[in-house]
PDB file of C-alpha atoms in Angstrom:
ATOM      1  CA  UNK A   1      13.173  -0.511  44.680  1.00  0.00           C
ATOM      2  CA  UNK A   2      11.766  -1.639  48.060  1.00  0.00           C
ATOM      3  CA  UNK A   3      15.083  -3.315  48.969  1.00  0.00           C
ATOM      4  CA  UNK A   4      16.982  -0.097  48.405  1.00  0.00           C
ATOM      5  CA  UNK A   5      14.734   1.843  50.793  1.00  0.00           C
ATOM      6  CA  UNK A   6      14.736  -0.979  53.355  1.00  0.00           C
ATOM      7  CA  UNK A   7      18.520  -0.796  53.390  1.00  0.00           C
ATOM      8  CA  UNK A   8      18.412   3.001  53.728  1.00  0.00           C
ATOM      9  CA  UNK A   9      16.063   2.785  56.724  1.00  0.00           C
ATOM     10  CA  UNK A  10      18.165   0.053  58.319  1.00  0.00           C
ATOM     11  CA  UNK A  11      21.233   2.259  57.876  1.00  0.00           C
ATOM     12  CA  UNK A  12      19.538   4.928  59.976  1.00  0.00           C
ATOM     13  CA  UNK A  13      17.848   7.103  57.333  1.00  0.00           C
ATOM     14  CA  UNK A  14      14.424   7.379  59.011  1.00  0.00           C
ATOM     15  CA  UNK A  15      13.089   9.754  56.330  1.00  0.00           C
ATOM     16  CA  UNK A  16      13.521   7.009  53.720  1.00  0.00           C
ATOM     17  CA  UNK A  17      10.524   5.277  55.321  1.00  0.00           C
ATOM     18  CA  UNK A  18       8.279   7.913  53.732  1.00  0.00           C
ATOM     19  CA  UNK A  19       8.693   6.002  50.456  1.00  0.00           C
ATOM     20  CA  UNK A  20       6.746   3.066  51.951  1.00  0.00           C
ATOM     21  CA  UNK A  21       4.042   5.410  53.241  1.00  0.00           C
ATOM     22  CA  UNK A  22       3.591   7.005  49.828  1.00  0.00           C
ATOM     23  CA  UNK A  23       3.648   3.688  47.979  1.00  0.00           C
ATOM     24  CA  UNK A  24       1.487   1.510  50.212  1.00  0.00           C
ATOM     25  CA  UNK A  25      -0.830   3.769  52.204  1.00  0.00           C
ATOM     26  CA  UNK A  26      -3.782   3.598  49.789  1.00  0.00           C
ATOM     27  CA  UNK A  27      -3.778  -0.175  49.393  1.00  0.00           C
ATOM     28  CA  UNK A  28      -3.206  -0.632  53.126  1.00  0.00           C
ATOM     29  CA  UNK A  29      -6.205   1.643  53.765  1.00  0.00           C
ATOM     30  CA  UNK A  30      -8.306  -0.317  51.247  1.00  0.00           C
ATOM     31  CA  UNK A  31      -7.437  -3.584  53.004  1.00  0.00           C
ATOM     32  CA  UNK A  32      -8.056  -2.151  56.478  1.00  0.00           C
ATOM     33  CA  UNK A  33     -11.396  -0.582  55.604  1.00  0.00           C
ATOM     34  CA  UNK A  34     -12.544  -3.874  54.034  1.00  0.00           C
ATOM     35  CA  UNK A  35     -12.126  -5.508  57.419  1.00  0.00           C
ATOM     36  CA  UNK A  36     -13.011  -2.869  60.002  1.00  0.00           C
ATOM     37  CA  UNK A  37     -15.667  -1.063  57.912  1.00  0.00           C
ATOM     38  CA  UNK A  38     -14.887   2.304  59.449  1.00  0.00           C
ATOM     39  CA  UNK A  39     -12.607   4.882  57.862  1.00  0.00           C
ATOM     40  CA  UNK A  40     -11.306   6.322  61.149  1.00  0.00           C
ATOM     41  CA  UNK A  41     -10.539   2.906  62.618  1.00  0.00           C
ATOM     42  CA  UNK A  42      -8.978   1.899  59.289  1.00  0.00           C
ATOM     43  CA  UNK A  43      -6.692   4.925  59.465  1.00  0.00           C
ATOM     44  CA  UNK A  44      -5.552   3.874  62.960  1.00  0.00           C
ATOM     45  CA  UNK A  45      -4.998   0.315  61.762  1.00  0.00           C
ATOM     46  CA  UNK A  46      -2.830   1.504  58.860  1.00  0.00           C
ATOM     47  CA  UNK A  47      -0.899   3.813  61.180  1.00  0.00           C
ATOM     48  CA  UNK A  48      -0.246   0.955  63.637  1.00  0.00           C
ATOM     49  CA  UNK A  49       0.765  -1.328  60.772  1.00  0.00           C
ATOM     50  CA  UNK A  50       3.325   1.196  59.486  1.00  0.00           C
ATOM     51  CA  UNK A  51       4.742   1.669  62.981  1.00  0.00           C
ATOM     52  CA  UNK A  52       4.971  -2.089  63.430  1.00  0.00           C
ATOM     53  CA  UNK A  53       6.639  -2.491  60.033  1.00  0.00           C
ATOM     54  CA  UNK A  54       9.188   0.186  60.967  1.00  0.00           C
ATOM     55  CA  UNK A  55       9.895  -1.419  64.332  1.00  0.00           C
ATOM     56  CA  UNK A  56      10.331  -4.894  62.826  1.00  0.00           C
ATOM     57  CA  UNK A  57      12.077  -3.996  59.580  1.00  0.00           C
ATOM     58  CA  UNK A  58      15.319  -5.623  60.748  1.00  0.00           C
ATOM     59  CA  UNK A  59      13.426  -8.911  61.106  1.00  0.00           C
ATOM     60  CA  UNK A  60      12.065  -8.787  57.527  1.00  0.00           C
ATOM     61  CA  UNK A  61      13.786 -11.866  56.087  1.00  0.00           C
ATOM     62  CA  UNK A  62      13.186 -11.216  52.359  1.00  0.00           C
ATOM     63  CA  UNK A  63      11.635 -14.668  51.878  1.00  0.00           C
ATOM     64  CA  UNK A  64       8.589 -12.817  50.577  1.00  0.00           C
ATOM     65  CA  UNK A  65       8.264  -9.369  49.025  1.00  0.00           C
ATOM     66  CA  UNK A  66       7.971  -6.347  51.282  1.00  0.00           C
ATOM     67  CA  UNK A  67       4.457  -5.821  49.892  1.00  0.00           C
ATOM     68  CA  UNK A  68       3.230  -9.262  50.993  1.00  0.00           C
ATOM     69  CA  UNK A  69       4.985  -8.933  54.368  1.00  0.00           C
ATOM     70  CA  UNK A  70       3.474  -5.501  54.985  1.00  0.00           C
ATOM     71  CA  UNK A  71      -0.052  -6.452  53.841  1.00  0.00           C
ATOM     72  CA  UNK A  72       0.108  -9.399  56.214  1.00  0.00           C
ATOM     73  CA  UNK A  73       0.815  -6.950  59.044  1.00  0.00           C
ATOM     74  CA  UNK A  74      -2.137  -4.789  57.924  1.00  0.00           C
ATOM     75  CA  UNK A  75      -4.473  -7.808  57.754  1.00  0.00           C
ATOM     76  CA  UNK A  76      -3.362  -9.020  61.195  1.00  0.00           C
ATOM     77  CA  UNK A  77      -3.730  -5.570  62.739  1.00  0.00           C
ATOM     78  CA  UNK A  78      -7.182  -5.132  61.185  1.00  0.00           C
ATOM     79  CA  UNK A  79      -8.388  -8.549  62.349  1.00  0.00           C
ATOM     80  CA  UNK A  80      -6.977  -7.904  65.817  1.00  0.00           C
ATOM     81  CA  UNK A  81      -8.842  -4.591  65.987  1.00  0.00           C
ATOM     82  CA  UNK A  82     -12.020  -6.231  64.748  1.00  0.00           C
ATOM     83  CA  UNK A  83     -11.771  -8.938  67.387  1.00  0.00           C
ATOM     84  CA  UNK A  84     -11.213  -6.326  70.081  1.00  0.00           C
ATOM     85  CA  UNK A  85     -14.272  -4.400  69.041  1.00  0.00           C
ATOM     86  CA  UNK A  86     -16.311  -7.574  68.605  1.00  0.00           C
ATOM     87  CA  UNK A  87     -17.803  -5.911  65.624  1.00  0.00           C
ATOM     88  CA  UNK A  88     -17.810  -8.825  63.227  1.00  0.00           C
ATOM     89  CA  UNK A  89     -21.281  -8.832  61.820  1.00  0.00           C
ATOM     90  CA  UNK A  90     -22.137 -11.054  58.923  1.00  0.00           C
ATOM     91  CA  UNK A  91     -24.649  -9.006  57.066  1.00  0.00           C
ATOM     92  CA  UNK A  92     -24.764 -11.011  53.893  1.00  0.00           C
ATOM     93  CA  UNK A  93     -23.509 -14.335  52.693  1.00  0.00           C
ATOM     94  CA  UNK A  94     -25.255 -16.503  55.264  1.00  0.00           C
ATOM     95  CA  UNK A  95     -28.385 -17.145  53.266  1.00  0.00           C
ATOM     96  CA  UNK A  96     -28.135 -19.773  50.603  1.00  0.00           C
ATOM     97  CA  UNK A  97     -29.890 -17.824  47.923  1.00  0.00           C
ATOM     98  CA  UNK A  98     -29.197 -19.077  44.453  1.00  0.00           C
ATOM     99  CA  UNK A  99     -31.456 -16.607  42.724  1.00  0.00           C
ATOM    100  CA  UNK A 100     -29.685 -15.224  39.680  1.00  0.00           C
ATOM    101  CA  UNK A 101     -29.143 -11.500  39.906  1.00  0.00           C
ATOM    102  CA  UNK A 102     -29.078  -9.361  36.852  1.00  0.00           C
ATOM    103  CA  UNK A 103     -26.300  -6.850  37.325  1.00  0.00           C
ATOM    104  CA  UNK A 104     -26.491  -5.438  33.811  1.00  0.00           C
ATOM    105  CA  UNK A 105     -27.928  -2.245  35.264  1.00  0.00           C
ATOM    106  CA  UNK A 106     -24.722  -1.735  37.213  1.00  0.00           C
ATOM    107  CA  UNK A 107     -22.652  -2.179  34.074  1.00  0.00           C
ATOM    108  CA  UNK A 108     -24.663   0.489  32.321  1.00  0.00           C
ATOM    109  CA  UNK A 109     -23.933   3.072  35.015  1.00  0.00           C
ATOM    110  CA  UNK A 110     -21.317   5.826  34.837  1.00  0.00           C
ATOM    111  CA  UNK A 111     -17.829   4.761  35.955  1.00  0.00           C
ATOM    112  CA  UNK A 112     -17.947   6.832  39.159  1.00  0.00           C
ATOM    113  CA  UNK A 113     -21.339   5.416  40.095  1.00  0.00           C
ATOM    114  CA  UNK A 114     -20.125   1.888  39.390  1.00  0.00           C
ATOM    115  CA  UNK A 115     -17.122   2.327  41.683  1.00  0.00           C
ATOM    116  CA  UNK A 116     -19.326   3.865  44.377  1.00  0.00           C
ATOM    117  CA  UNK A 117     -21.785   0.985  44.138  1.00  0.00           C
ATOM    118  CA  UNK A 118     -19.009  -1.628  44.254  1.00  0.00           C
ATOM    119  CA  UNK A 119     -17.495  -0.003  47.330  1.00  0.00           C
ATOM    120  CA  UNK A 120     -20.906   0.149  49.003  1.00  0.00           C
ATOM    121  CA  UNK A 121     -21.440  -3.538  48.265  1.00  0.00           C
ATOM    122  CA  UNK A 122     -17.975  -4.480  49.566  1.00  0.00           C
ATOM    123  CA  UNK A 123     -18.697  -2.481  52.698  1.00  0.00           C
ATOM    124  CA  UNK A 124     -21.794  -4.603  53.322  1.00  0.00           C
ATOM    125  CA  UNK A 125     -19.960  -7.920  52.999  1.00  0.00           C
ATOM    126  CA  UNK A 126     -18.491  -9.795  55.942  1.00  0.00           C
ATOM    127  CA  UNK A 127     -14.931  -8.571  56.698  1.00  0.00           C
ATOM    128  CA  UNK A 128     -13.070 -11.641  55.434  1.00  0.00           C
ATOM    129  CA  UNK A 129     -15.213 -11.824  52.292  1.00  0.00           C
ATOM    130  CA  UNK A 130     -14.613  -8.225  51.243  1.00  0.00           C
ATOM    131  CA  UNK A 131     -10.935  -8.605  52.126  1.00  0.00           C
ATOM    132  CA  UNK A 132     -10.486 -11.692  49.959  1.00  0.00           C
ATOM    133  CA  UNK A 133     -12.262 -10.038  47.007  1.00  0.00           C
ATOM    134  CA  UNK A 134     -10.180  -6.866  47.277  1.00  0.00           C
ATOM    135  CA  UNK A 135      -6.922  -8.785  47.476  1.00  0.00           C
ATOM    136  CA  UNK A 136      -7.846 -11.176  44.673  1.00  0.00           C
ATOM    137  CA  UNK A 137      -9.184  -8.678  42.156  1.00  0.00           C
ATOM    138  CA  UNK A 138      -7.548  -5.407  43.153  1.00  0.00           C
ATOM    139  CA  UNK A 139      -4.106  -6.634  44.130  1.00  0.00           C
ATOM    140  CA  UNK A 140      -4.253  -9.631  41.775  1.00  0.00           C
ATOM    141  CA  UNK A 141      -2.885 -11.887  44.471  1.00  0.00           C
ATOM    142  CA  UNK A 142      -3.055 -15.584  43.607  1.00  0.00           C
ATOM    143  CA  UNK A 143      -4.687 -18.181  45.848  1.00  0.00           C
ATOM    144  CA  UNK A 144      -1.341 -19.331  47.292  1.00  0.00           C
ATOM    145  CA  UNK A 145      -0.204 -15.859  48.297  1.00  0.00           C
ATOM    146  CA  UNK A 146      -3.693 -15.088  49.630  1.00  0.00           C
ATOM    147  CA  UNK A 147      -3.386 -18.165  51.819  1.00  0.00           C
ATOM    148  CA  UNK A 148      -0.074 -16.874  53.225  1.00  0.00           C
ATOM    149  CA  UNK A 149      -1.394 -13.358  53.604  1.00  0.00           C
ATOM    150  CA  UNK A 150      -4.594 -14.280  55.397  1.00  0.00           C
ATOM    151  CA  UNK A 151      -3.197 -17.194  57.381  1.00  0.00           C
ATOM    152  CA  UNK A 152      -5.748 -19.662  55.937  1.00  0.00           C
ATOM    153  CA  UNK A 153      -5.307 -22.891  53.986  1.00  0.00           C
ATOM    154  CA  UNK A 154      -5.577 -22.891  50.175  1.00  0.00           C
ATOM    155  CA  UNK A 155      -8.833 -24.886  50.417  1.00  0.00           C
ATOM    156  CA  UNK A 156     -10.290 -22.372  52.882  1.00  0.00           C
ATOM    157  CA  UNK A 157      -9.339 -19.477  50.594  1.00  0.00           C
ATOM    158  CA  UNK A 158     -11.106 -21.168  47.661  1.00  0.00           C
ATOM    159  CA  UNK A 159     -14.258 -21.679  49.730  1.00  0.00           C
ATOM    160  CA  UNK A 160     -14.083 -18.124  51.050  1.00  0.00           C
ATOM    161  CA  UNK A 161     -13.618 -16.716  47.559  1.00  0.00           C
ATOM    162  CA  UNK A 162     -16.556 -18.724  46.242  1.00  0.00           C
ATOM    163  CA  UNK A 163     -18.771 -17.543  49.100  1.00  0.00           C
ATOM    164  CA  UNK A 164     -17.566 -13.973  48.737  1.00  0.00           C
ATOM    165  CA  UNK A 165     -18.388 -13.884  45.011  1.00  0.00           C
ATOM    166  CA  UNK A 166     -21.849 -15.240  45.709  1.00  0.00           C
ATOM    167  CA  UNK A 167     -22.465 -12.715  48.502  1.00  0.00           C
ATOM    168  CA  UNK A 168     -21.159  -9.895  46.330  1.00  0.00           C
ATOM    169  CA  UNK A 169     -23.616 -10.722  43.534  1.00  0.00           C
ATOM    170  CA  UNK A 170     -26.431 -10.908  46.041  1.00  0.00           C
ATOM    171  CA  UNK A 171     -25.561  -7.598  47.706  1.00  0.00           C
ATOM    172  CA  UNK A 172     -25.141  -5.844  44.354  1.00  0.00           C
ATOM    173  CA  UNK A 173     -28.533  -7.163  43.285  1.00  0.00           C
ATOM    174  CA  UNK A 174     -30.160  -5.889  46.464  1.00  0.00           C
ATOM    175  CA  UNK A 175     -28.489  -2.492  46.225  1.00  0.00           C
ATOM    176  CA  UNK A 176     -29.619  -2.153  42.617  1.00  0.00           C
ATOM    177  CA  UNK A 177     -33.135  -3.199  43.556  1.00  0.00           C
ATOM    178  CA  UNK A 178     -33.191  -0.529  46.281  1.00  0.00           C
ATOM    179  CA  UNK A 179     -31.811   2.127  43.959  1.00  0.00           C
ATOM    180  CA  UNK A 180     -34.587   1.340  41.438  1.00  0.00           C
ATOM    181  CA  UNK A 181     -37.293   1.996  44.075  1.00  0.00           C
TER     182      UNK A 181
ATOM    183  CA  UNK B   1     -27.819 -17.496  32.210  1.00  0.00           C
ATOM    184  CA  UNK B   2     -24.730 -17.283  29.950  1.00  0.00           C
ATOM    185  CA  UNK B   3     -25.396 -13.567  29.539  1.00  0.00           C
ATOM    186  CA  UNK B   4     -25.621 -13.264  33.304  1.00  0.00           C
ATOM    187  CA  UNK B   5     -22.242 -14.998  33.739  1.00  0.00           C
ATOM    188  CA  UNK B   6     -20.664 -12.508  31.365  1.00  0.00           C
ATOM    189  CA  UNK B   7     -22.194  -9.700  33.426  1.00  0.00           C
ATOM    190  CA  UNK B   8     -20.867 -11.245  36.625  1.00  0.00           C
ATOM    191  CA  UNK B   9     -17.345 -11.432  35.204  1.00  0.00           C
ATOM    192  CA  UNK B  10     -17.573  -7.765  34.306  1.00  0.00           C
ATOM    193  CA  UNK B  11     -18.875  -7.010  37.771  1.00  0.00           C
ATOM    194  CA  UNK B  12     -15.826  -8.599  39.400  1.00  0.00           C
ATOM    195  CA  UNK B  13     -13.545  -6.771  36.985  1.00  0.00           C
ATOM    196  CA  UNK B  14     -15.056  -3.575  38.400  1.00  0.00           C
ATOM    197  CA  UNK B  15     -13.590  -4.431  41.808  1.00  0.00           C
ATOM    198  CA  UNK B  16     -10.150  -3.985  40.266  1.00  0.00           C
ATOM    199  CA  UNK B  17     -11.083  -0.375  39.577  1.00  0.00           C
ATOM    200  CA  UNK B  18     -12.569   0.342  42.979  1.00  0.00           C
ATOM    201  CA  UNK B  19      -9.366   1.066  44.867  1.00  0.00           C
ATOM    202  CA  UNK B  20      -9.809   3.497  47.742  1.00  0.00           C
ATOM    203  CA  UNK B  21      -7.595   6.461  48.528  1.00  0.00           C
ATOM    204  CA  UNK B  22      -6.510   7.383  52.036  1.00  0.00           C
ATOM    205  CA  UNK B  23      -9.016  10.172  52.757  1.00  0.00           C
ATOM    206  CA  UNK B  24      -7.026  11.849  55.550  1.00  0.00           C
ATOM    207  CA  UNK B  25      -4.739  14.706  54.597  1.00  0.00           C
ATOM    208  CA  UNK B  26      -1.527  14.806  56.537  1.00  0.00           C
ATOM    209  CA  UNK B  27      -1.582  11.079  57.211  1.00  0.00           C
ATOM    210  CA  UNK B  28       1.999  10.670  55.982  1.00  0.00           C
ATOM    211  CA  UNK B  29       3.272  13.548  58.136  1.00  0.00           C
ATOM    212  CA  UNK B  30       1.516  12.214  61.239  1.00  0.00           C
ATOM    213  CA  UNK B  31       2.960   8.732  60.772  1.00  0.00           C
ATOM    214  CA  UNK B  32       6.434  10.086  59.935  1.00  0.00           C
ATOM    215  CA  UNK B  33       6.346  12.166  63.125  1.00  0.00           C
ATOM    216  CA  UNK B  34       5.472   9.056  65.162  1.00  0.00           C
ATOM    217  CA  UNK B  35       8.175   7.059  63.386  1.00  0.00           C
ATOM    218  CA  UNK B  36      10.788   9.730  64.140  1.00  0.00           C
ATOM    219  CA  UNK B  37       9.763   9.623  67.804  1.00  0.00           C
ATOM    220  CA  UNK B  38       9.947   5.816  67.791  1.00  0.00           C
ATOM    221  CA  UNK B  39      13.426   5.968  66.205  1.00  0.00           C
ATOM    222  CA  UNK B  40      14.585   8.454  68.870  1.00  0.00           C
ATOM    223  CA  UNK B  41      13.213   6.197  71.618  1.00  0.00           C
ATOM    224  CA  UNK B  42      14.942   3.225  70.040  1.00  0.00           C
ATOM    225  CA  UNK B  43      18.301   5.059  69.940  1.00  0.00           C
ATOM    226  CA  UNK B  44      17.858   6.218  73.525  1.00  0.00           C
ATOM    227  CA  UNK B  45      16.990   2.688  74.609  1.00  0.00           C
ATOM    228  CA  UNK B  46      19.991   1.237  72.815  1.00  0.00           C
ATOM    229  CA  UNK B  47      22.309   3.824  74.471  1.00  0.00           C
ATOM    230  CA  UNK B  48      20.852   2.988  77.892  1.00  0.00           C
ATOM    231  CA  UNK B  49      21.394  -0.718  77.269  1.00  0.00           C
ATOM    232  CA  UNK B  50      25.039  -0.118  76.265  1.00  0.00           C
ATOM    233  CA  UNK B  51      25.609   2.005  79.373  1.00  0.00           C
ATOM    234  CA  UNK B  52      23.955  -0.614  81.552  1.00  0.00           C
ATOM    235  CA  UNK B  53      26.228  -3.347  80.138  1.00  0.00           C
ATOM    236  CA  UNK B  54      29.310  -1.139  80.597  1.00  0.00           C
ATOM    237  CA  UNK B  55      28.503  -0.368  84.233  1.00  0.00           C
ATOM    238  CA  UNK B  56      27.667  -4.018  84.957  1.00  0.00           C
ATOM    239  CA  UNK B  57      31.050  -5.118  83.617  1.00  0.00           C
ATOM    240  CA  UNK B  58      32.848  -2.350  85.574  1.00  0.00           C
ATOM    241  CA  UNK B  59      30.966  -3.227  88.786  1.00  0.00           C
ATOM    242  CA  UNK B  60      31.743  -6.926  88.346  1.00  0.00           C
ATOM    243  CA  UNK B  61      35.464  -6.244  87.823  1.00  0.00           C
ATOM    244  CA  UNK B  62      35.533  -3.942  90.838  1.00  0.00           C
ATOM    245  CA  UNK B  63      33.701  -6.574  92.890  1.00  0.00           C
ATOM    246  CA  UNK B  64      36.238  -9.268  91.930  1.00  0.00           C
ATOM    247  CA  UNK B  65      39.097  -6.892  92.780  1.00  0.00           C
ATOM    248  CA  UNK B  66      37.579  -6.085  96.183  1.00  0.00           C
ATOM    249  CA  UNK B  67      36.975  -9.764  96.919  1.00  0.00           C
ATOM    250  CA  UNK B  68      40.646 -10.409  96.183  1.00  0.00           C
ATOM    251  CA  UNK B  69      41.831  -7.584  98.412  1.00  0.00           C
ATOM    252  CA  UNK B  70      39.421  -8.127 101.308  1.00  0.00           C
ATOM    253  CA  UNK B  71      41.287 -11.014 103.064  1.00  0.00           C
ATOM    254  CA  UNK B  72      44.453  -8.888 103.155  1.00  0.00           C
ATOM    255  CA  UNK B  73      42.700  -6.021 104.993  1.00  0.00           C
ATOM    256  CA  UNK B  74      41.454  -8.265 107.801  1.00  0.00           C
ATOM    257  CA  UNK B  75      38.012  -6.595 107.638  1.00  0.00           C
ATOM    258  CA  UNK B  76      35.103  -8.326 109.382  1.00  0.00           C
ATOM    259  CA  UNK B  77      31.552  -7.466 110.452  1.00  0.00           C
ATOM    260  CA  UNK B  78      30.860  -7.217 114.199  1.00  0.00           C
ATOM    261  CA  UNK B  79      29.977 -10.669 115.698  1.00  0.00           C
ATOM    262  CA  UNK B  80      31.420 -12.420 112.580  1.00  0.00           C
ATOM    263  CA  UNK B  81      34.860 -13.846 111.970  1.00  0.00           C
ATOM    264  CA  UNK B  82      36.916 -12.549 109.007  1.00  0.00           C
ATOM    265  CA  UNK B  83      36.363 -15.874 107.171  1.00  0.00           C
ATOM    266  CA  UNK B  84      32.552 -15.714 107.612  1.00  0.00           C
ATOM    267  CA  UNK B  85      32.502 -12.056 106.550  1.00  0.00           C
ATOM    268  CA  UNK B  86      34.367 -12.850 103.327  1.00  0.00           C
ATOM    269  CA  UNK B  87      32.062 -15.829 102.673  1.00  0.00           C
ATOM    270  CA  UNK B  88      28.968 -13.641 103.184  1.00  0.00           C
ATOM    271  CA  UNK B  89      30.274 -10.936 100.841  1.00  0.00           C
ATOM    272  CA  UNK B  90      31.280 -13.543  98.234  1.00  0.00           C
ATOM    273  CA  UNK B  91      27.814 -15.164  98.385  1.00  0.00           C
ATOM    274  CA  UNK B  92      26.115 -11.756  97.987  1.00  0.00           C
ATOM    275  CA  UNK B  93      28.388 -10.903  95.051  1.00  0.00           C
ATOM    276  CA  UNK B  94      27.731 -14.206  93.273  1.00  0.00           C
ATOM    277  CA  UNK B  95      23.962 -13.826  93.878  1.00  0.00           C
ATOM    278  CA  UNK B  96      23.873 -10.288  92.425  1.00  0.00           C
ATOM    279  CA  UNK B  97      26.142 -11.291  89.517  1.00  0.00           C
ATOM    280  CA  UNK B  98      23.875 -14.230  88.572  1.00  0.00           C
ATOM    281  CA  UNK B  99      20.772 -12.057  88.935  1.00  0.00           C
ATOM    282  CA  UNK B 100      22.214  -9.527  86.489  1.00  0.00           C
ATOM    283  CA  UNK B 101      23.370 -12.276  84.109  1.00  0.00           C
ATOM    284  CA  UNK B 102      19.863 -13.791  84.080  1.00  0.00           C
ATOM    285  CA  UNK B 103      18.420 -10.376  83.137  1.00  0.00           C
ATOM    286  CA  UNK B 104      20.776 -10.082  80.157  1.00  0.00           C
ATOM    287  CA  UNK B 105      20.082 -13.633  79.021  1.00  0.00           C
ATOM    288  CA  UNK B 106      16.337 -12.962  79.139  1.00  0.00           C
ATOM    289  CA  UNK B 107      16.706  -9.688  77.259  1.00  0.00           C
ATOM    290  CA  UNK B 108      19.240 -10.529  74.555  1.00  0.00           C
ATOM    291  CA  UNK B 109      19.564 -14.272  74.101  1.00  0.00           C
ATOM    292  CA  UNK B 110      16.127 -15.763  74.863  1.00  0.00           C
ATOM    293  CA  UNK B 111      14.088 -13.510  72.465  1.00  0.00           C
ATOM    294  CA  UNK B 112      16.257 -14.533  69.480  1.00  0.00           C
ATOM    295  CA  UNK B 113      15.337 -18.216  69.874  1.00  0.00           C
TER     296      UNK B 113
END
């Protein structure tokens, strides 16, 4: 389906680009907000990524899917914005805390509350950690495509994923502890 | 501990259900508007480039024609012989032609490498 619309846009049908906006805007926003941690900045990042994708569509070489190519643009734009703002703060994940966290309370919550809590926890993780978790679990990207998408080696992705899971458990535990108080 | 691992697996499965939605209404329209503007700019730019190439080719042809006709007219600048005048005009023409050629190479050939 993507190929058909790419061809339409390349043939001069600008309105056909709306298909990509409708299909990918939510995931692009999810990726962007994981990195920049601010919904307004994330919106700008997604907007810039779409404009960049439109401007470079003729260079899309079809060696990967449009989805992977576009998400790579979103990730790069988000990381570029983050670097510019020098906002990268590692809030969690630095401490080597092996304490087991019981997250059963989270699993007993209502669905909406669970999703809210998960998003809060992801928001508190370091940008690359929340990004890797979102892409791995939400987009079901495998390690190899994550490596291409994030511009890191397979070994680095594995380490990052391991650290991100650990940080996520820790943050969830702390959020649950706070909510109990 | 085993029970905790099961819980952790479930916890990560929850991430798969925590997709966010673009919270800004009118996002698509805003981006489409910008894309339409970008497309217009692109078309305008491409037309300008075509015109620039056309006029460069015309100017070069006219220049070559004039250089061919100049010796027959016997034209020369004050204080210069006809031969020196033609040499000066030829040198200026070649300089401007190469300058223009370099611009096109930079713009169209170099970026593709």
